Short mmCIF file of C-alpha atoms in Angstrom, two decimals:
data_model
loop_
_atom_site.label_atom_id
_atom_site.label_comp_id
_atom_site.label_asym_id
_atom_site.label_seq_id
_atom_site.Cartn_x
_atom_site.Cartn_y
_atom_site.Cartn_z
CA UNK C 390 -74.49 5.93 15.77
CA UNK C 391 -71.68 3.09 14.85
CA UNK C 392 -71.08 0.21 16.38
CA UNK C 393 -67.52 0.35 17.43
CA UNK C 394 -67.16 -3.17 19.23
CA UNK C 395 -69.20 -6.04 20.41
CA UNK C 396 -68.07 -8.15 23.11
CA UNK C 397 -70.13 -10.99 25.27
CA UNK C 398 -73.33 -9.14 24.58
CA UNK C 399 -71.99 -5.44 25.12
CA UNK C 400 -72.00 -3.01 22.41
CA UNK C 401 -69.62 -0.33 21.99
CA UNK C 402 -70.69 2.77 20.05
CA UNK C 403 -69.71 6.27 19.69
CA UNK C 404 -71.58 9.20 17.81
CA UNK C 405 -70.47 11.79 15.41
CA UNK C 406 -69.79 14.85 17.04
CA UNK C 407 -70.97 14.37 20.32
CA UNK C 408 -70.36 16.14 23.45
CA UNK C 409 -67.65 16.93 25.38
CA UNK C 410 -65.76 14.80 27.15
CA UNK C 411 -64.42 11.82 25.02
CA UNK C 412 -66.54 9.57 25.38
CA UNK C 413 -68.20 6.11 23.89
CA UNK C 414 -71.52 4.39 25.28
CA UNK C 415 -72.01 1.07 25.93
CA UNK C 416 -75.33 -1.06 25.92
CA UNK C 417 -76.04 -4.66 27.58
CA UNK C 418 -79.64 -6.20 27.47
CA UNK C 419 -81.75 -3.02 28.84
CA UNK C 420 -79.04 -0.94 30.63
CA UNK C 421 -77.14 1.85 29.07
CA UNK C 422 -74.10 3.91 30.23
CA UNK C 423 -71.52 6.20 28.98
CA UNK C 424 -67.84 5.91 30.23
CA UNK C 425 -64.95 8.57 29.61
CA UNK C 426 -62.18 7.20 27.13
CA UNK C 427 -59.52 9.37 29.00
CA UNK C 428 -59.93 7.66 32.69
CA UNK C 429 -62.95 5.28 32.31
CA UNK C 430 -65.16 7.40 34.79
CA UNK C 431 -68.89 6.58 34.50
CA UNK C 432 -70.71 9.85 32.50
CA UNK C 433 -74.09 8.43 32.86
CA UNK C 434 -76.19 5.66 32.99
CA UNK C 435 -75.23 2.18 34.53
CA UNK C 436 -74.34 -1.53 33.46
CA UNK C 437 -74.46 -4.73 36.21
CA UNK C 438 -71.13 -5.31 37.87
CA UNK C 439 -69.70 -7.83 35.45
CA UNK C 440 -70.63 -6.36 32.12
CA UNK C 441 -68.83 -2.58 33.49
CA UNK C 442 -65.72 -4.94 34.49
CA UNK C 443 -66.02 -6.51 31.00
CA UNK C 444 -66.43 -2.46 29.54
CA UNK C 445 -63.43 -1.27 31.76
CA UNK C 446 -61.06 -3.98 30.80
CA UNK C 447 -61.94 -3.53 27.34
CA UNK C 448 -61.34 0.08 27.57
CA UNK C 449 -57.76 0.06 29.23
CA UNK C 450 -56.47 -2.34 26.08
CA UNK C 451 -58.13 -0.11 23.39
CA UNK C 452 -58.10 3.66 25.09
CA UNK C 453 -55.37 4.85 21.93
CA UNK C 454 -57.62 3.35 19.46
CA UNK C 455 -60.78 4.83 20.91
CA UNK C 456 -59.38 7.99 21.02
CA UNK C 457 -58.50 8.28 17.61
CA UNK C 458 -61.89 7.33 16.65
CA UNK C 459 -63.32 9.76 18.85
CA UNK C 460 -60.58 12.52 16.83
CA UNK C 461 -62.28 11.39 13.30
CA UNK C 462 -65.66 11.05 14.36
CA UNK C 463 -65.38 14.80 15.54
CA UNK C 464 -64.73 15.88 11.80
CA UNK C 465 -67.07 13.42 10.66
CA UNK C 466 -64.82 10.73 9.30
CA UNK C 467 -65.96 7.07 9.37
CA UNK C 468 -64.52 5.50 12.88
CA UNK C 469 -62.60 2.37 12.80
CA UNK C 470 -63.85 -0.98 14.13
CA UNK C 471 -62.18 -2.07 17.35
CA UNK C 472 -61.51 -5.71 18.28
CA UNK C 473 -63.63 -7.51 21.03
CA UNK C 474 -62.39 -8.96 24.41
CA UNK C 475 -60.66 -12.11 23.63
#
């Protein structure tokens, strides 16, 4: 499973061929969720308030980039690292 991102103690990874929908996880300290790449919806799981905020921001700068990852990662291709939060 690569680490796509890390960001203020959130890490951002996707695996090869996973299931449908697009979709990359995110971990922070013992929670866990999933969140769509197309529209951000919650898949499964859950992070506190301010670390999903933190996920959903990230997500709305980087959703092409993701999505291209999620496209080579499907014919298992190495994904590309994606910058942090600023």
């Amino acid at each position: 499973m690569p680490q796509i991102s890390q960001f203020y103690g959130i890490i951002i990874t996707m695996y090869f061929n996973d299931h449908a929908p697009p979709h990359f996880h995110a971990r922070y300290a013992e929670y866990k969720a999933e969140y769509a790449i197309g529209n951000g919806a919650l898949l499964a799981g859950s992070l506190p308030r301010r670390a999903e905020t933190l996920v959903l921001d990230w997500l709305a700068i980087h959703r092409n980039e993701l999505q291209a990852n999620w496209d080579a990662m499907r014919i298992d291709q190495v994904p590309q690292r994606i910058d942090p939060l600023p």
